[in-house]
Amino acid sequence: MARWPPSGLGAFRMREASDRRCDTEDRKHIQRGIRMTFLDHSVKGIARYLLDEALGGEPLHLHISEVGPGERAHPPHRHGGLEAFYMLEGEGTLEIDGESFLLRANEAAVFDPQKLHGLVNRSAAPMRYLVVLAREAGHQARPGE
């Protein structure tokens, strides 16, 4: 299994958080995630915290997925836009067009989602990761996106 990042794809490792704080009183753009369990998937051990419900049709989608040991969020798939994963806890195997890359906690990957891709938890512990998906304006989400 290759280590992330492969050449040509963006990736970064987060550093320790600094003590900088946001002291603004304007918090209208900050919202809590809404926990929901997948009802349209037959896979067990997966939950999403939707973070973008209040964006009102904006082309940016954010959610946090939790995937149990030995599970995957959904089968490998492709779609338009640009996608990034940030591993919050655990580790997962990012599969892109037949290649596998280990993604560990505090690592991120940015990739072309038009390539066949998916993230699977091959470890014995749960994995939790943030998904950021930028779509073209006017995109209508299909089940599984």
GROMACS .gro file of N, CA and C in nm, residues 22-141:
model
  360
   22CYS      N    1  -1.094   3.262   1.765
   22CYS     CA    2  -1.182   3.352   1.691
   22CYS      C    3  -1.264   3.428   1.795
   23ASP      N    4  -1.243   3.557   1.804
   23ASP     CA    5  -1.311   3.637   1.905
   23ASP      C    6  -1.430   3.714   1.850
   24THR      N    7  -1.479   3.676   1.736
   24THR     CA    8  -1.590   3.749   1.677
   24THR      C    9  -1.721   3.715   1.747
   25GLU      N   10  -1.809   3.811   1.753
   25GLU     CA   11  -1.942   3.787   1.809
   25GLU      C   12  -2.039   3.739   1.702
   26ASP      N   13  -2.002   3.754   1.576
   26ASP     CA   14  -2.089   3.714   1.467
   26ASP      C   15  -2.071   3.564   1.440
   27ARG      N   16  -2.160   3.482   1.494
   27ARG     CA   17  -2.149   3.337   1.481
   27ARG      C   18  -2.262   3.279   1.398
   28LYS      N   19  -2.323   3.360   1.312
   28LYS     CA   20  -2.438   3.312   1.236
   28LYS      C   21  -2.402   3.203   1.136
   29HIS      N   22  -2.275   3.193   1.099
   29HIS     CA   23  -2.234   3.091   1.003
   29HIS      C   24  -2.183   2.964   1.070
   30ILE      N   25  -2.192   2.957   1.201
   30ILE     CA   26  -2.145   2.840   1.275
   30ILE      C   27  -2.266   2.759   1.318
   31GLN      N   28  -2.264   2.631   1.287
   31GLN     CA   29  -2.375   2.546   1.325
   31GLN      C   30  -2.324   2.410   1.369
   32ARG      N   31  -2.403   2.342   1.449
   32ARG     CA   32  -2.370   2.207   1.494
   32ARG      C   33  -2.415   2.107   1.389
   33GLY      N   34  -2.346   1.995   1.385
   33GLY     CA   35  -2.387   1.890   1.294
   33GLY      C   36  -2.514   1.822   1.342
   34ILE      N   37  -2.587   1.766   1.250
   34ILE     CA   38  -2.711   1.694   1.281
   34ILE      C   39  -2.682   1.546   1.256
   35ARG      N   40  -2.689   1.465   1.361
   35ARG     CA   41  -2.656   1.323   1.346
   35ARG      C   42  -2.769   1.252   1.273
   36MET      N   43  -2.730   1.171   1.175
   36MET     CA   44  -2.828   1.090   1.103
   36MET      C   45  -2.762   0.959   1.067
   37THR      N   46  -2.837   0.854   1.074
   37THR     CA   47  -2.789   0.723   1.035
   37THR      C   48  -2.833   0.699   0.892
   38PHE      N   49  -2.745   0.640   0.813
   38PHE     CA   50  -2.781   0.609   0.675
   38PHE      C   51  -2.902   0.517   0.673
   39LEU      N   52  -3.004   0.557   0.602
   39LEU     CA   53  -3.120   0.471   0.584
   39LEU      C   54  -3.120   0.410   0.445
   40ASP      N   55  -3.043   0.468   0.353
   40ASP     CA   56  -3.042   0.422   0.215
   40ASP      C   57  -2.925   0.329   0.184
   41HIS      N   58  -2.853   0.285   0.286
   41HIS     CA   59  -2.742   0.194   0.266
   41HIS      C   60  -2.764   0.069   0.352
   42SER      N   61  -2.722  -0.045   0.301
   42SER     CA   62  -2.736  -0.169   0.376
   42SER      C   63  -2.615  -0.195   0.465
   43VAL      N   64  -2.517  -0.104   0.463
   43VAL     CA   65  -2.395  -0.122   0.540
   43VAL      C   66  -2.420  -0.083   0.685
   44LYS      N   67  -2.368  -0.162   0.778
   44LYS     CA   68  -2.385  -0.132   0.920
   44LYS      C   69  -2.266  -0.051   0.970
   45GLY      N   70  -2.285   0.017   1.083
   45GLY     CA   71  -2.176   0.086   1.148
   45GLY      C   72  -2.139   0.220   1.090
   46ILE      N   73  -2.230   0.285   1.020
   46ILE     CA   74  -2.200   0.412   0.956
   46ILE      C   75  -2.299   0.517   1.002
   47ALA      N   76  -2.249   0.634   1.033
   47ALA     CA   77  -2.336   0.747   1.066
   47ALA      C   78  -2.274   0.872   1.007
   48ARG      N   79  -2.355   0.970   0.975
   48ARG     CA   80  -2.307   1.098   0.925
   48ARG      C   81  -2.356   1.208   1.016
   49TYR      N   82  -2.273   1.309   1.032
   49TYR     CA   83  -2.314   1.433   1.094
   49TYR      C   84  -2.318   1.535   0.982
   50LEU      N   85  -2.438   1.575   0.941
   50LEU     CA   86  -2.451   1.670   0.832
   50LEU      C   87  -2.419   1.809   0.882
   51LEU      N   88  -2.334   1.879   0.812
   51LEU     CA   89  -2.290   2.011   0.854
   51LEU      C   90  -2.340   2.120   0.761
   52ASP      N   91  -2.399   2.085   0.649
   52ASP     CA   92  -2.432   2.185   0.549
   52ASP      C   93  -2.580   2.208   0.527
   53GLU      N   94  -2.664   2.158   0.616
   53GLU     CA   95  -2.808   2.168   0.594
   53GLU      C   96  -2.855   2.313   0.579
   54ALA      N   97  -2.794   2.405   0.651
   54ALA     CA   98  -2.837   2.544   0.648
   54ALA      C   99  -2.776   2.624   0.533
   55LEU      N  100  -2.697   2.561   0.448
   55LEU     CA  101  -2.633   2.635   0.339
   55LEU      C  102  -2.729   2.668   0.226
   56GLY      N  103  -2.844   2.604   0.222
   56GLY     CA  104  -2.947   2.639   0.126
   56GLY      C  105  -2.908   2.623  -0.019
   57GLY      N  106  -2.857   2.508  -0.058
   57GLY     CA  107  -2.830   2.482  -0.199
   57GLY      C  108  -2.693   2.527  -0.247
   58GLU      N  109  -2.607   2.569  -0.157
   58GLU     CA  110  -2.473   2.608  -0.198
   58GLU      C  111  -2.400   2.485  -0.253
   59PRO      N  112  -2.304   2.504  -0.342
   59PRO     CA  113  -2.236   2.390  -0.403
   59PRO      C  114  -2.130   2.325  -0.315
   60LEU      N  115  -2.121   2.363  -0.188
   60LEU     CA  116  -2.024   2.304  -0.097
   60LEU      C  117  -2.097   2.212   0.001
   61HIS      N  118  -2.053   2.088   0.009
   61HIS     CA  119  -2.116   1.989   0.098
   61HIS      C  120  -2.012   1.946   0.201
   62LEU      N  121  -2.052   1.945   0.328
   62LEU     CA  122  -1.965   1.902   0.437
   62LEU      C  123  -2.037   1.798   0.520
   63HIS      N  124  -1.969   1.691   0.556
   63HIS     CA  125  -2.024   1.599   0.655
   63HIS      C  126  -1.911   1.521   0.721
   64ILE      N  127  -1.941   1.467   0.837
   64ILE     CA  128  -1.847   1.381   0.907
   64ILE      C  129  -1.906   1.240   0.904
   65SER      N  130  -1.826   1.145   0.859
   65SER     CA  131  -1.869   1.005   0.856
   65SER      C  132  -1.797   0.927   0.963
   66GLU      N  133  -1.869   0.836   1.026
   66GLU     CA  134  -1.811   0.742   1.121
   66GLU      C  135  -1.832   0.603   1.063
   67VAL      N  136  -1.726   0.527   1.051
   67VAL     CA  137  -1.733   0.395   0.989
   67VAL      C  138  -1.670   0.294   1.084
   68GLY      N  139  -1.742   0.187   1.110
   68GLY     CA  140  -1.695   0.083   1.200
   68GLY      C  141  -1.584   0.000   1.140
   69PRO      N  142  -1.516  -0.078   1.223
   69PRO     CA  143  -1.408  -0.166   1.177
   69PRO      C  144  -1.455  -0.259   1.066
   70GLY      N  145  -1.375  -0.271   0.962
   70GLY     CA  146  -1.406  -0.361   0.852
   70GLY      C  147  -1.515  -0.313   0.759
   71GLU      N  148  -1.563  -0.190   0.775
   71GLU     CA  149  -1.673  -0.139   0.693
   71GLU      C  150  -1.625  -0.028   0.599
   72ARG      N  151  -1.711   0.009   0.507
   72ARG     CA  152  -1.688   0.123   0.419
   72ARG      C  153  -1.817   0.203   0.412
   73ALA      N  154  -1.807   0.332   0.386
   73ALA     CA  155  -1.925   0.419   0.382
   73ALA      C  156  -2.018   0.381   0.268
   74HIS      N  157  -1.963   0.345   0.153
   74HIS     CA  158  -2.042   0.305   0.037
   74HIS      C  159  -1.948   0.241  -0.064
   75PRO      N  160  -2.001   0.174  -0.165
   75PRO     CA  161  -1.914   0.114  -0.266
   75PRO      C  162  -1.834   0.221  -0.340
   76PRO      N  163  -1.720   0.183  -0.401
   76PRO     CA  164  -1.646   0.280  -0.481
   76PRO      C  165  -1.738   0.343  -0.586
   77HIS      N  166  -1.719   0.471  -0.609
   77HIS     CA  167  -1.808   0.546  -0.697
   77HIS      C  168  -1.732   0.663  -0.759
   78ARG      N  169  -1.796   0.736  -0.850
   78ARG     CA  170  -1.741   0.858  -0.909
   78ARG      C  171  -1.849   0.962  -0.919
   79HIS      N  172  -1.808   1.086  -0.922
   79HIS     CA  173  -1.901   1.198  -0.939
   79HIS      C  174  -1.819   1.321  -0.974
   80GLY      N  175  -1.886   1.427  -1.009
   80GLY     CA  176  -1.818   1.550  -1.046
   80GLY      C  177  -1.772   1.630  -0.926
   81GLY      N  178  -1.708   1.741  -0.952
   81GLY     CA  179  -1.666   1.833  -0.848
   81GLY      C  180  -1.522   1.809  -0.804
   82LEU      N  181  -1.493   1.843  -0.681
   82LEU     CA  182  -1.363   1.822  -0.617
   82LEU      C  183  -1.392   1.774  -0.476
   83GLU      N  184  -1.315   1.676  -0.427
   83GLU     CA  185  -1.345   1.617  -0.296
   83GLU      C  186  -1.219   1.612  -0.210
   84ALA      N  187  -1.240   1.624  -0.079
   84ALA     CA  188  -1.130   1.612   0.017
   84ALA      C  189  -1.179   1.534   0.138
   85PHE      N  190  -1.092   1.450   0.193
   85PHE     CA  191  -1.117   1.379   0.318
   85PHE      C  192  -1.014   1.429   0.419
   86TYR      N  193  -1.058   1.449   0.543
   86TYR     CA  194  -0.967   1.480   0.654
   86TYR      C  195  -0.996   1.377   0.763
   87MET      N  196  -0.897   1.293   0.794
   87MET     CA  197  -0.915   1.186   0.891
   87MET      C  198  -0.907   1.244   1.032
   88LEU      N  199  -1.017   1.238   1.104
   88LEU     CA  200  -1.023   1.289   1.241
   88LEU      C  201  -0.973   1.187   1.341
   89GLU      N  202  -1.018   1.063   1.328
   89GLU     CA  203  -0.979   0.955   1.420
   89GLU      C  204  -0.963   0.826   1.341
   90GLY      N  205  -0.870   0.744   1.385
   90GLY     CA  206  -0.849   0.615   1.321
   90GLY      C  207  -0.768   0.628   1.193
   91GLU      N  208  -0.783   0.529   1.107
   91GLU     CA  209  -0.716   0.531   0.978
   91GLU      C  210  -0.800   0.456   0.877
   92GLY      N  211  -0.780   0.490   0.751
   92GLY     CA  212  -0.856   0.425   0.646
   92GLY      C  213  -0.772   0.407   0.521
   93THR      N  214  -0.817   0.319   0.435
   93THR     CA  215  -0.751   0.297   0.308
   93THR      C  216  -0.830   0.370   0.201
   94LEU      N  217  -0.767   0.470   0.142
   94LEU     CA  218  -0.829   0.546   0.034
   94LEU      C  219  -0.797   0.475  -0.096
   95GLU      N  220  -0.900   0.435  -0.168
   95GLU     CA  221  -0.883   0.365  -0.295
   95GLU      C  222  -0.920   0.461  -0.407
   96ILE      N  223  -0.827   0.482  -0.500
   96ILE     CA  224  -0.850   0.569  -0.615
   96ILE      C  225  -0.804   0.495  -0.740
   97ASP      N  226  -0.898   0.463  -0.828
   97ASP     CA  227  -0.868   0.395  -0.955
   97ASP      C  228  -0.775   0.276  -0.938
   98GLY      N  229  -0.804   0.190  -0.840
   98GLY     CA  230  -0.728   0.068  -0.822
   98GLY      C  231  -0.603   0.081  -0.737
   99GLU      N  232  -0.564   0.202  -0.698
   99GLU     CA  233  -0.449   0.222  -0.609
   99GLU      C  234  -0.500   0.244  -0.468
  100SER      N  235  -0.422   0.201  -0.368
  100SER     CA  236  -0.460   0.215  -0.227
  100SER      C  237  -0.359   0.301  -0.154
  101PHE      N  238  -0.410   0.393  -0.069
  101PHE     CA  239  -0.327   0.484   0.007
  101PHE      C  240  -0.376   0.485   0.151
  102LEU      N  241  -0.283   0.471   0.246
  102LEU     CA  242  -0.318   0.475   0.387
  102LEU      C  243  -0.334   0.620   0.431
  103LEU      N  244  -0.448   0.652   0.491
  103LEU     CA  245  -0.477   0.786   0.540
  103LEU      C  246  -0.497   0.775   0.690
  104ARG      N  247  -0.410   0.840   0.769
  104ARG     CA  248  -0.413   0.832   0.915
  104ARG      C  249  -0.472   0.957   0.976
  105ALA      N  250  -0.498   0.951   1.108
  105ALA     CA  251  -0.552   1.067   1.180
  105ALA      C  252  -0.464   1.189   1.156
  106ASN      N  253  -0.529   1.303   1.138
  106ASN     CA  254  -0.465   1.432   1.112
  106ASN      C  255  -0.398   1.441   0.975
  107GLU      N  256  -0.440   1.356   0.883
  107GLU     CA  257  -0.395   1.366   0.744
  107GLU      C  258  -0.515   1.392   0.657
  108ALA      N  259  -0.491   1.459   0.545
  108ALA     CA  260  -0.599   1.491   0.452
  108ALA      C  261  -0.558   1.455   0.311
  109ALA      N  262  -0.657   1.432   0.228
  109ALA     CA  263  -0.634   1.403   0.087
  109ALA      C  264  -0.733   1.483   0.004
  110VAL      N  265  -0.684   1.543  -0.103
  110VAL     CA  266  -0.767   1.614  -0.200
  110VAL      C  267  -0.751   1.539  -0.332
  111PHE      N  268  -0.862   1.504  -0.396
  111PHE     CA  269  -0.852   1.421  -0.516
  111PHE      C  270  -0.964   1.451  -0.614
  112ASP      N  271  -0.949   1.398  -0.733
  112ASP     CA  272  -1.047   1.413  -0.840
  112ASP      C  273  -1.153   1.303  -0.824
  113PRO      N  274  -1.275   1.337  -0.782
  113PRO     CA  275  -1.376   1.235  -0.757
  113PRO      C  276  -1.437   1.175  -0.885
  114GLN      N  277  -1.390   1.221  -1.002
  114GLN     CA  278  -1.435   1.158  -1.125
  114GLN      C  279  -1.363   1.025  -1.147
  115LYS      N  280  -1.258   1.002  -1.069
  115LYS     CA  281  -1.192   0.872  -1.068
  115LYS      C  282  -1.266   0.783  -0.969
  116LEU      N  283  -1.272   0.654  -0.996
  116LEU     CA  284  -1.339   0.560  -0.906
  116LEU      C  285  -1.268   0.564  -0.770
  117HIS      N  286  -1.345   0.594  -0.663
  117HIS     CA  287  -1.282   0.612  -0.533
  117HIS      C  288  -1.372   0.563  -0.420
  118GLY      N  289  -1.310   0.539  -0.307
  118GLY     CA  290  -1.381   0.500  -0.186
  118GLY      C  291  -1.283   0.495  -0.070
  119LEU      N  292  -1.338   0.490   0.050
  119LEU     CA  293  -1.256   0.485   0.172
  119LEU      C  294  -1.307   0.369   0.256
  120VAL      N  295  -1.217   0.279   0.293
  120VAL     CA  296  -1.255   0.160   0.369
  120VAL      C  297  -1.175   0.155   0.499
  121ASN      N  298  -1.241   0.111   0.604
  121ASN     CA  299  -1.177   0.096   0.735
  121ASN      C  300  -1.133  -0.049   0.748
  122ARG      N  301  -1.005  -0.074   0.728
  122ARG     CA  302  -0.952  -0.210   0.740
  122ARG      C  303  -0.891  -0.235   0.878
  123SER      N  304  -0.907  -0.139   0.969
  123SER     CA  305  -0.849  -0.153   1.103
  123SER      C  306  -0.951  -0.215   1.200
  124ALA      N  307  -0.906  -0.236   1.323
  124ALA     CA  308  -0.994  -0.293   1.427
  124ALA      C  309  -1.063  -0.184   1.508
  125ALA      N  310  -1.039  -0.058   1.475
  125ALA     CA  311  -1.099   0.054   1.549
  125ALA      C  312  -1.185   0.138   1.454
  126PRO      N  313  -1.281   0.213   1.508
  126PRO     CA  314  -1.363   0.299   1.424
  126PRO      C  315  -1.279   0.408   1.358
  127MET      N  316  -1.325   0.457   1.244
  127MET     CA  317  -1.262   0.573   1.182
  127MET      C  318  -1.367   0.682   1.167
  128ARG      N  319  -1.321   0.804   1.180
  128ARG     CA  320  -1.410   0.920   1.172
  128ARG      C  321  -1.340   1.023   1.085
  129TYR      N  322  -1.410   1.070   0.979
  129TYR     CA  323  -1.345   1.162   0.887
  129TYR      C  324  -1.443   1.266   0.834
  130LEU      N  325  -1.386   1.382   0.800
  130LEU     CA  326  -1.461   1.492   0.743
  130LEU      C  327  -1.455   1.481   0.592
  131VAL      N  328  -1.569   1.500   0.527
  131VAL     CA  329  -1.577   1.501   0.381
  131VAL      C  330  -1.613   1.643   0.338
  132VAL      N  331  -1.536   1.697   0.246
  132VAL     CA  332  -1.566   1.827   0.186
  132VAL      C  333  -1.580   1.802   0.037
  133LEU      N  334  -1.697   1.833  -0.016
  133LEU     CA  335  -1.725   1.810  -0.157
  133LEU      C  336  -1.772   1.940  -0.220
  134ALA      N  337  -1.695   1.990  -0.316
  134ALA     CA  338  -1.733   2.110  -0.391
  134ALA      C  339  -1.793   2.064  -0.524
  135ARG      N  340  -1.916   2.101  -0.545
  135ARG     CA  341  -1.987   2.062  -0.668
  135ARG      C  342  -2.008   2.184  -0.756
  136GLU      N  343  -2.037   2.158  -0.883
  136GLU     CA  344  -2.073   2.268  -0.970
  136GLU      C  345  -2.207   2.324  -0.927
  137ALA      N  346  -2.228   2.454  -0.943
  137ALA     CA  347  -2.357   2.516  -0.908
  137ALA      C  348  -2.468   2.447  -0.986
  138GLY      N  349  -2.580   2.424  -0.919
  138GLY     CA  350  -2.695   2.361  -0.983
  138GLY      C  351  -2.693   2.210  -0.979
  139HIS      N  352  -2.588   2.150  -0.921
  139HIS     CA  353  -2.578   2.004  -0.912
  139HIS      C  354  -2.690   1.949  -0.824
  140GLN      N  355  -2.754   1.844  -0.869
  140GLN     CA  356  -2.855   1.776  -0.790
  140GLN      C  357  -2.793   1.647  -0.735
  141ALA      N  358  -2.785   1.637  -0.605
  141ALA     CA  359  -2.723   1.520  -0.542
  141ALA      C  360  -2.807   1.395  -0.567
   0.00000   0.00000   0.00000
